[in-house]
Structures are given as structure tokens and as C-alpha cells.
Backbone as JSON, one array per atom type, in Angstrom:
{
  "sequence": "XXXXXXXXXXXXXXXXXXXXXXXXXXXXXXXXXXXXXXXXXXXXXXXXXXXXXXXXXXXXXXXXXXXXXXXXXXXXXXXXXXXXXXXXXXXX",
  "N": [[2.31, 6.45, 7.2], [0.63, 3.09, 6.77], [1.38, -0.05, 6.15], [0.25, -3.0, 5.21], [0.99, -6.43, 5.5], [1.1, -9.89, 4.36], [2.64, -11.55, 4.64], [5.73, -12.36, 7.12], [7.76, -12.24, 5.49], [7.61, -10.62, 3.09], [6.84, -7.86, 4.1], [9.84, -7.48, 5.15], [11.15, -7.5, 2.59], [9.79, -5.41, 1.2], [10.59, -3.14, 2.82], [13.4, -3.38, 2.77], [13.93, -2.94, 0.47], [12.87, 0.06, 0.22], [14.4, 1.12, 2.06], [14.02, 0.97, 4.59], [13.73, 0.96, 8.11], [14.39, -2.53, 9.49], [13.02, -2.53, 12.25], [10.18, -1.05, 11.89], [8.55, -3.38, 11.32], [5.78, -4.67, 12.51], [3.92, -7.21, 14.27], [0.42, -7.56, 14.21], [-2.43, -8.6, 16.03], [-5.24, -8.42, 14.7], [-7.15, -9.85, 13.57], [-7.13, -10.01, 10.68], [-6.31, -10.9, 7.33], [-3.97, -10.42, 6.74], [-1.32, -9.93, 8.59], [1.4, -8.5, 9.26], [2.51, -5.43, 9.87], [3.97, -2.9, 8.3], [4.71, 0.62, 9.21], [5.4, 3.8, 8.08], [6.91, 6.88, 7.58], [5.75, 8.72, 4.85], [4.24, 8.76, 1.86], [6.01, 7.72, -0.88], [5.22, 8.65, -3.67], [5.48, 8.96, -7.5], [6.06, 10.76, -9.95], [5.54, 9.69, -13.31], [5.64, 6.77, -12.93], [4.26, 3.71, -12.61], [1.66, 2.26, -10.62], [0.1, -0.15, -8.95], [-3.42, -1.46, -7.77], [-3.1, -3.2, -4.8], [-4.58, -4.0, -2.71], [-7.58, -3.8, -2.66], [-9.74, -4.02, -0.49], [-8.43, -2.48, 2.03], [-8.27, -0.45, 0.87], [-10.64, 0.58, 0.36], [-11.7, 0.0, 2.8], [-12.54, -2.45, 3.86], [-14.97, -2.22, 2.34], [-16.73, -0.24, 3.55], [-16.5, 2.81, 2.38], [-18.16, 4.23, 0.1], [-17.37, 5.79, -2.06], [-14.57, 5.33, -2.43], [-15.25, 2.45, -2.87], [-16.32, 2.51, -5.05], [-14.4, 3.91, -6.74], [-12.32, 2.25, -6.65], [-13.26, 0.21, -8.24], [-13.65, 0.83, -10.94], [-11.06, 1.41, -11.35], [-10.46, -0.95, -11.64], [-11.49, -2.03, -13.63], [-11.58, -0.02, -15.63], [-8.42, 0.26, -15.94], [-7.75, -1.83, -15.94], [-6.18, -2.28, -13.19], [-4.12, -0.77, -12.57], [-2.45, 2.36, -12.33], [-1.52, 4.98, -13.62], [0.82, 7.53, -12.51], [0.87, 10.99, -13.53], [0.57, 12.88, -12.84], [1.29, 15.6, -9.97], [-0.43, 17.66, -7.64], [0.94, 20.61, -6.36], [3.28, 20.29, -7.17], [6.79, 20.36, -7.97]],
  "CA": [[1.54, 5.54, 6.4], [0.83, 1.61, 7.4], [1.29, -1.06, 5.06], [-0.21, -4.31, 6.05], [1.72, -7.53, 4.43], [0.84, -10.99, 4.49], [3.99, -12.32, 5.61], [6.85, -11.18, 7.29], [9.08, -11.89, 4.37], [6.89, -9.77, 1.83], [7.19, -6.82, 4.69], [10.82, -7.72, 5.3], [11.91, -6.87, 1.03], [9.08, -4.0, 0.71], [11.87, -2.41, 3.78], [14.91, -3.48, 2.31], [13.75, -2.12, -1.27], [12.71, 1.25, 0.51], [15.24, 1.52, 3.01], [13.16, 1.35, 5.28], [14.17, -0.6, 8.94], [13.46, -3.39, 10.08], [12.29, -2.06, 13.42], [9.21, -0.51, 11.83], [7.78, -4.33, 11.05], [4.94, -5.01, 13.46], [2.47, -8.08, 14.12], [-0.75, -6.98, 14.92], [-3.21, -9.54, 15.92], [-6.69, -8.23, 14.61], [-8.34, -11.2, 12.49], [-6.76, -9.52, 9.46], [-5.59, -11.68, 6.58], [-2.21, -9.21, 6.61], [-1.07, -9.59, 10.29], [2.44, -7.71, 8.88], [2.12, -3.88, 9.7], [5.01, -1.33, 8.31], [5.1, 1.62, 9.69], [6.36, 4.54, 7.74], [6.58, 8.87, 7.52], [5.27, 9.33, 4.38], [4.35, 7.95, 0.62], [6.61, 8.24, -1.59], [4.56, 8.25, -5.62], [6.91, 9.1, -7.7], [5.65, 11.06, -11.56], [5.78, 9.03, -14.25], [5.85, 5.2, -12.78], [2.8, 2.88, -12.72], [1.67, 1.82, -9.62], [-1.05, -1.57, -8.89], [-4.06, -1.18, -6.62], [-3.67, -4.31, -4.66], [-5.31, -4.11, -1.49], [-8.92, -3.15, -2.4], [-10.34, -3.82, 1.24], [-7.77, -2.06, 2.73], [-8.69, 1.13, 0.28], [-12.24, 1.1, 0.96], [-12.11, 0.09, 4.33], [-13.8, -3.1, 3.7], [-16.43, -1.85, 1.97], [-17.11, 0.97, 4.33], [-16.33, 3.97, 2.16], [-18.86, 3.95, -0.88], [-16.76, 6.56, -2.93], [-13.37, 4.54, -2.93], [-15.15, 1.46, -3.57], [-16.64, 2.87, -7.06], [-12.92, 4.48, -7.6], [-11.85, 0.68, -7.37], [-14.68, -0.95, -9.38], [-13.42, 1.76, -12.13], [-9.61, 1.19, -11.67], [-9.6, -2.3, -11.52], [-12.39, -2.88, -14.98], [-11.31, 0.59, -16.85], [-7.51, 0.66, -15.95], [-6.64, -3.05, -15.58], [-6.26, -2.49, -12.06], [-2.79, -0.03, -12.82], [-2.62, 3.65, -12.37], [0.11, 5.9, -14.01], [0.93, 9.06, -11.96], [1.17, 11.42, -14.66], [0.96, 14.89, -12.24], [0.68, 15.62, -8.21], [-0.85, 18.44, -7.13], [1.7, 21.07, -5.98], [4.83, 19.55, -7.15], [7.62, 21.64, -8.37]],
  "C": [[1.71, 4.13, 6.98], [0.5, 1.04, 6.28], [0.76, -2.28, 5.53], [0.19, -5.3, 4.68], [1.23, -8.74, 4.9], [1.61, -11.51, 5.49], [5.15, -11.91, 6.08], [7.82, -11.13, 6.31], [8.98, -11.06, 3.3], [7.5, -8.11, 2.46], [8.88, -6.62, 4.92], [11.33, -7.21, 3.66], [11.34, -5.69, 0.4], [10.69, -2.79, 1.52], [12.56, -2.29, 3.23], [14.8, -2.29, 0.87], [13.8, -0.42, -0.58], [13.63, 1.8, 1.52], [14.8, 1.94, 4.19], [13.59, 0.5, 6.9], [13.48, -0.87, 9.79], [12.57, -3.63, 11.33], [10.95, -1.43, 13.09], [7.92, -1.87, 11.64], [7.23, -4.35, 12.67], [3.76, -6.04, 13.57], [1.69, -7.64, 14.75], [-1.77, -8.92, 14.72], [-4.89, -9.27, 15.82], [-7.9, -9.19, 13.82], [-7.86, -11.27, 10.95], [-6.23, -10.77, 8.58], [-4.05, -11.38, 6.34], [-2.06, -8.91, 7.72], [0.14, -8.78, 10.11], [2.45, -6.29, 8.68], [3.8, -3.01, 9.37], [4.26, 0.01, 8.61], [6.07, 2.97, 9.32], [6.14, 6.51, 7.91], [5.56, 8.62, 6.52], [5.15, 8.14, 2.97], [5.22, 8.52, -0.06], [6.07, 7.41, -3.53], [5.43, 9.11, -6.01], [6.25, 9.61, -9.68], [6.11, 10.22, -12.35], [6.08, 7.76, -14.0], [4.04, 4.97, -12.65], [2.82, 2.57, -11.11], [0.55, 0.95, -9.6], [-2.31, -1.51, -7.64], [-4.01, -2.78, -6.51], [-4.78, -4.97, -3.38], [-6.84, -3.42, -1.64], [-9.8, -3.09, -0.9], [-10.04, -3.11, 1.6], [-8.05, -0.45, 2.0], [-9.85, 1.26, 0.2], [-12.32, 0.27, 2.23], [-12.7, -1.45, 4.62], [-15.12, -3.06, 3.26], [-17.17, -0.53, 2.28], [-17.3, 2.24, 3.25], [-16.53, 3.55, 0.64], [-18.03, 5.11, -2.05], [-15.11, 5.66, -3.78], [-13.99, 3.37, -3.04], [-16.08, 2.01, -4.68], [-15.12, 3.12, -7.43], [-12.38, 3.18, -7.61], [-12.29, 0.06, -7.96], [-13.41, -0.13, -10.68], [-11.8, 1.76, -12.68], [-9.73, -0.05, -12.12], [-10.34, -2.51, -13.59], [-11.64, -1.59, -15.79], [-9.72, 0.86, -17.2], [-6.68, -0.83, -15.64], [-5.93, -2.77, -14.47], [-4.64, -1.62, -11.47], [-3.26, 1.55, -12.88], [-1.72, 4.35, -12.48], [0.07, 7.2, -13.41], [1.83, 10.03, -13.07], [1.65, 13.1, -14.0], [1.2, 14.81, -10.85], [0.48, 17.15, -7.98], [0.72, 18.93, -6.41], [3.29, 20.41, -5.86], [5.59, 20.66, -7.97], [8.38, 21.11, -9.46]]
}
């Protein structure tokens, strides 16, 4: 998974929090407003916590992908912009 952070100190305490190291921070120079790339295996969502969509661009692509931007119109106006993971598919 790639995270893209503003600044390196945002990417720098997402790490620390996740245990994640600091060798995976990367500047990319693409025009981006979030030059701060982590670099990780996998997501880790977690049943029963909330989680915040904050990167809408970055989950539709910029616009690109007309399905995830309705699923963000719909999070952000019918869910106050929060989404509680209540199940996951094939969890034990």
C-alpha cells in the first residue's frame, strides 16, 4: 500500500504509530500536493474502529474513477465523511 503525506513529519508519526520504518519514507517529485510517499505490505482495518476518508483525490484518482467518486460524494454528505468497519469479508 502507498500513503502519500504532506510533510515529512506527518509521514514520519503515521511510521512511528504503525511501526513502520523510517526507510520506507520516500519523496517523489510528481506535482503532487503530498510529495511524502510510505511504502507499506499491507492495510491493516481493524473491526470495530472508525476510520476518516481524507484523501478524496487520491481515492478516485482525481476524479478518474466515476464509481469511487459517487462512494465519496455519499460518505462524505451521508456519513460525515467517517466509516465504521463493522465486518470484512472472510475474517475469522
Amino acid at each position: 500500500m502507498i500513503l502519500n503525506f504532506k510533510t515529512r513529519n506527518e509521514a514520519r508519526k503515521y511510521c512511528w504509530k504503525w511501526n513502520i520504518p523510517l526507510k520506507n519514507i520516500k519523496r517523489h517529485n510528481d506535482g503532487s500536493n503530498h510529495p511524502w510517499r510510505v511504502t507499506t505490505e499491507e492495510t491493516l482495518f481493524k473491526v470495530g474502529r472508525d476510520y476518516k476518508l481524507v484523501d478524496v483525490d487520491g481515492f478516485t484518482d482525481f476524479g478518474k474513477h466515476c464509481a469511487n467518486k459517487v462512494q465519496a460524494e455519499q460518505i462524505n454528505t451521508q456519513l460525515n465523511g467517517v466509516i465504521s468497519l463493522v465486518s470484512k469479508d472472510c475474517d475469522k
